XYZ file of C-alpha atoms in Angstrom:
268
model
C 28.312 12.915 57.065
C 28.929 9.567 56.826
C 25.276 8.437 56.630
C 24.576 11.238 54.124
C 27.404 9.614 52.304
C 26.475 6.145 52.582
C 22.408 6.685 50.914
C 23.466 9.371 48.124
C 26.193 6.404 46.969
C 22.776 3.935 47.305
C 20.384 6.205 45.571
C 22.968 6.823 42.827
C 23.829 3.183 42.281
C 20.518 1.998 42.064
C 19.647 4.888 39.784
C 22.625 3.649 37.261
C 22.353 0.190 37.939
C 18.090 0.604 36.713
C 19.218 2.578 33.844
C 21.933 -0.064 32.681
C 19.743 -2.492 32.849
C 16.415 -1.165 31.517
C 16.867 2.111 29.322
C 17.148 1.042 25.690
C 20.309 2.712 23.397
C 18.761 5.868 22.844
C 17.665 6.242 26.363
C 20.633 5.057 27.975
C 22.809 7.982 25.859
C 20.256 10.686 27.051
C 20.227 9.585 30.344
C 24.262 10.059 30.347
C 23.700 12.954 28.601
C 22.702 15.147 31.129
C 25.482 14.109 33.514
C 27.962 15.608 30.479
C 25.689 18.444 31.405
C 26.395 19.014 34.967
C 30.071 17.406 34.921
C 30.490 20.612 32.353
C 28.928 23.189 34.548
C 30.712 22.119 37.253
C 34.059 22.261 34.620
C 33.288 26.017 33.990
C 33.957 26.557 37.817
C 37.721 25.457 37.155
C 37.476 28.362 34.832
C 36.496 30.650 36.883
C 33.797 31.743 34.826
C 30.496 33.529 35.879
C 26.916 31.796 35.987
C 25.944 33.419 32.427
C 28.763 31.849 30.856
C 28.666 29.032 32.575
C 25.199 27.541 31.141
C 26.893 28.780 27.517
C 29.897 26.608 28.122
C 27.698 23.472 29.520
C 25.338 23.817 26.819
C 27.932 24.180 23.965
C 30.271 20.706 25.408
C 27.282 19.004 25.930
C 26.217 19.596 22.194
C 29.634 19.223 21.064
C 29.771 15.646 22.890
C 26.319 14.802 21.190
C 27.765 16.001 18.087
C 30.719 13.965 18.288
C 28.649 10.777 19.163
C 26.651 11.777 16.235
C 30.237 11.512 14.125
C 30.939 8.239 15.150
C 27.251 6.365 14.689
C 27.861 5.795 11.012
C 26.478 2.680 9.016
C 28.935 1.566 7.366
C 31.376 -0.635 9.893
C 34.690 0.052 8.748
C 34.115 3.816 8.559
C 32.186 3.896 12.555
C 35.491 1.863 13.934
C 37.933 4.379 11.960
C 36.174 7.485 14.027
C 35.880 5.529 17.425
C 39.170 5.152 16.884
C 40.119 8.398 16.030
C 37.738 10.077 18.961
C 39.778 7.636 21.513
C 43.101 7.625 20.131
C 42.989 12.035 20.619
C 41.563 11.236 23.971
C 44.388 8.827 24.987
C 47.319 11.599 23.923
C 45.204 13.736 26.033
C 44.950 11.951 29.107
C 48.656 10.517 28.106
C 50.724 13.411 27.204
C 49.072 16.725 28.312
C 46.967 15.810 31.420
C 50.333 14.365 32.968
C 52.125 17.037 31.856
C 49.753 19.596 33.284
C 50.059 17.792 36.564
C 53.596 17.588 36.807
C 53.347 21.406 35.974
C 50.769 22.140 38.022
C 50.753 25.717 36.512
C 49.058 28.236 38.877
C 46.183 30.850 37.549
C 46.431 29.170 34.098
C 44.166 30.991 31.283
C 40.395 30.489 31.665
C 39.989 29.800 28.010
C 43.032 26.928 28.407
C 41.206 25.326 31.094
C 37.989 25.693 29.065
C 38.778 23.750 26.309
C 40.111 21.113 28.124
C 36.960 19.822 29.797
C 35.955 19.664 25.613
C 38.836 16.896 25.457
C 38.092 15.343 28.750
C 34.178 15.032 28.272
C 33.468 14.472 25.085
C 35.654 11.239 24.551
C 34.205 10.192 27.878
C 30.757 10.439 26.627
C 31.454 8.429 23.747
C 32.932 5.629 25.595
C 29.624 5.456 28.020
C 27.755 4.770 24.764
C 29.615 2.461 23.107
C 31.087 0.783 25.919
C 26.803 -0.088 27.108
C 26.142 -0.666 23.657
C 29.587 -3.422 23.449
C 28.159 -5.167 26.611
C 26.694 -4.033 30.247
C 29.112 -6.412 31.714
C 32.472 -4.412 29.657
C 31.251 -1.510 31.347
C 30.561 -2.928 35.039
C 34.137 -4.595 34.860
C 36.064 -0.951 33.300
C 33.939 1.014 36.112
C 34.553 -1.885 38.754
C 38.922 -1.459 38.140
C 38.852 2.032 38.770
C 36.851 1.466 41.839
C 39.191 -1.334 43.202
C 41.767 0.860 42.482
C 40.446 4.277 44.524
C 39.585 1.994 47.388
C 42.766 -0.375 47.640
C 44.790 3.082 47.624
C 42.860 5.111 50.053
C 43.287 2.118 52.952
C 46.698 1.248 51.761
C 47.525 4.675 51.512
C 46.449 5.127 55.383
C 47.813 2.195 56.821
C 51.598 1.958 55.193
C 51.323 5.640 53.502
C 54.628 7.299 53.907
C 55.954 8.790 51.074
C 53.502 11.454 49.279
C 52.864 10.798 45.144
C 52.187 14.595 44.123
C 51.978 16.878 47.613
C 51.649 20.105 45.613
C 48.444 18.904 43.880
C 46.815 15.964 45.894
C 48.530 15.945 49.560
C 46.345 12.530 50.647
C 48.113 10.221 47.953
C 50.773 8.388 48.613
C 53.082 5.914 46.728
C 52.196 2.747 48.627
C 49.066 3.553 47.965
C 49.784 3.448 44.095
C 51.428 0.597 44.416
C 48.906 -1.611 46.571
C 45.897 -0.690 43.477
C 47.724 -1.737 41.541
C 48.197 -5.074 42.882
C 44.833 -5.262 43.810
C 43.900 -4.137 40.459
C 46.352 -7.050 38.775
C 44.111 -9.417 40.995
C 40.893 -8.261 40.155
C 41.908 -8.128 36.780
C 42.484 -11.981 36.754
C 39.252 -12.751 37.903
C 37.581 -10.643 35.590
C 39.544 -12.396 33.476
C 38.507 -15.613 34.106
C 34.841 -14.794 34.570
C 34.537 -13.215 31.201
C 36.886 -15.793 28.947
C 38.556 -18.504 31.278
C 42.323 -18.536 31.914
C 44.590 -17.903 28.772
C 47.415 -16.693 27.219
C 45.454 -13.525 26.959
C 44.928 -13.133 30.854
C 48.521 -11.568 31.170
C 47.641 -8.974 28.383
C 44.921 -8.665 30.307
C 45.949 -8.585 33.570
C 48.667 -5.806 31.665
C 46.205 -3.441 30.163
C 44.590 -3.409 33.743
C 47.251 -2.290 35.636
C 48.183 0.275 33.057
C 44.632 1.369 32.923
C 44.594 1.340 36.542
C 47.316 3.987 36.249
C 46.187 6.541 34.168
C 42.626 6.523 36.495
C 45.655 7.918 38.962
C 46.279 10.643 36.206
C 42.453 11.568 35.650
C 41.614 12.117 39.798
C 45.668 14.066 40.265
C 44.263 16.434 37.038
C 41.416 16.750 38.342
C 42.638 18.001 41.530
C 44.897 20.154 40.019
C 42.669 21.866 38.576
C 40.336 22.811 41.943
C 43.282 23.749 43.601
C 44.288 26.246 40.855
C 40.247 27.136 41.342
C 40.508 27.547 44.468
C 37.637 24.604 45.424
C 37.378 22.077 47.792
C 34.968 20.138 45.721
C 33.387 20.164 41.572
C 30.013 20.749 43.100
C 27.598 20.039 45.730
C 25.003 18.189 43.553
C 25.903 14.880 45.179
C 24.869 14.896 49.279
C 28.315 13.639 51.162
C 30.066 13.415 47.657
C 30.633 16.958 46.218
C 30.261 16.892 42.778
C 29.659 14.782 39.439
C 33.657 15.284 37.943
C 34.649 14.098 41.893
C 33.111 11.110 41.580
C 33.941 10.400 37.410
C 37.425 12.169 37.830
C 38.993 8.900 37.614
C 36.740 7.604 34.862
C 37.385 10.133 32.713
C 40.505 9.007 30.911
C 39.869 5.034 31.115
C 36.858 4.491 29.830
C 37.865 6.043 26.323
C 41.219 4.256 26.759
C 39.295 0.631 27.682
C 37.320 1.541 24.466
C 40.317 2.154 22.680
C 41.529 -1.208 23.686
C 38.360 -3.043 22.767
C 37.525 -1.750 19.577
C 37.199 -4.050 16.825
């Protein structure tokens, strides 16, 4: 399993890393466009819903997330900013108010249609971000992806050498608070020398080094609501489309709220 795991996670990062560097604008949104696609069917299996419905419900948030792309490419500066804002701002009181709540609620059997509309809220922002975040710099995107990843791996070895006391046992049994806590030191840390690579040591490195931990938090909230909402499923995994990995939402789960929030930050 381990092997298996090892050259799908190869495959796939060569296959993102080519497309980063190589697909132009247009082909670069397409290209993320059909993992919308399958992170949404695999969202319709949260809701329980049957395989008819679930190519209606991929097809219709994958549209609606080209749609609301569509809304924010417009010509005139000010008015493209106002919407990006906008489109990130909703997603932030998403991820913010009702994703945490949901997890500290961790309602069981919740209405299909409720769980439904919240992949619209979850994806579509997310899509947006993947654009504009390419389109504001390759290296703004390696750096947002590359804190989430420092974070999942400094709290899954943390979290099994010192993990004692569990962060949310009802909904995610394997986290722990001192695994929280050592991200987000190694997050602060890896913040700094992003930092410094991208603008040199300032008085805007502990803003920096700030937004990092904080973002480095809510990528906490997107993989707990996430798992939430498999549990209240009743699946192990989003989907089997990855070899060794399960599915596309296990893999972005954590993605999901910061990359709209980064983009929030960055906006100008």
């Amino acid at each position: 399993m381990l092997k298996l795991r090892i050259i799908s996670a190869v495959v796939l990062g060569a296959i993102l890393a080519a497309a980063l560097a190589w697909l132009p604008p247009s082909g670069w949104a397409l290209f993320t466009l059909l993992f919308i696609a399958i992170a949404a069917w695999e969202w319709s299996g949260f809701a329980r819903m049957s395989p008819p419905a679930r190519f209606l419900y991929a097809g219709t948030v994958t549209l609606i997330a080209a749609g609301v792309l569509g809304w924010t490419d417009a010509t005139n500066e000010e008015i493209r900013t106002g919407r990006l804002l906008i489109v990130y701002g909703v997603a932030a009181v998403f991820w913010i108010l009702c994703a945490w709540g949901w997890v500290r609620r961790n309602p069981q059997r919740p209405p299909r249609w409720l769980v439904a509309s919240l992949g619209v809220f979850a994806l579509a922002p997310f899509y947006v971000a993947v654009v504009d975040l390419r389109a504001l710099g390759v290296h703004w995107l390696l750096v947002i992806m590359g804190l989430v990843w420092t974070a999942d791996i400094a709290a899954y070895f943390v979290g099994r050498r010192f993990g004692r006391r569990k962060l949310a046992p009802a909904v995610s049994p394997g986290k722990t608070v001192e695994g929280v806590i050592g991200a987000l030191v190694c997050v602060a840390l890896y913040a700094l020398l992003a930092s410094a690579w991208l603008q040199g040591i300032s008085t805007a490195t502990l803003l920096t080094v700030t937004a990092a931990i904080g973002l480095a938090v809510i990528s906490v909230v997107g993989d707990l609501f996430e798992s939430s909402l498999k549990r209240q499923a009743g699946l192990k995994d989003s989907g089997n489309v990855l070899p060794g990995h399960g599915g596309i939402l296990d893999r972005i789960d954590a993605l999901l709220p910061v990359l709209p929030i980064a983009a929030l930050l960055l906006v100008r």
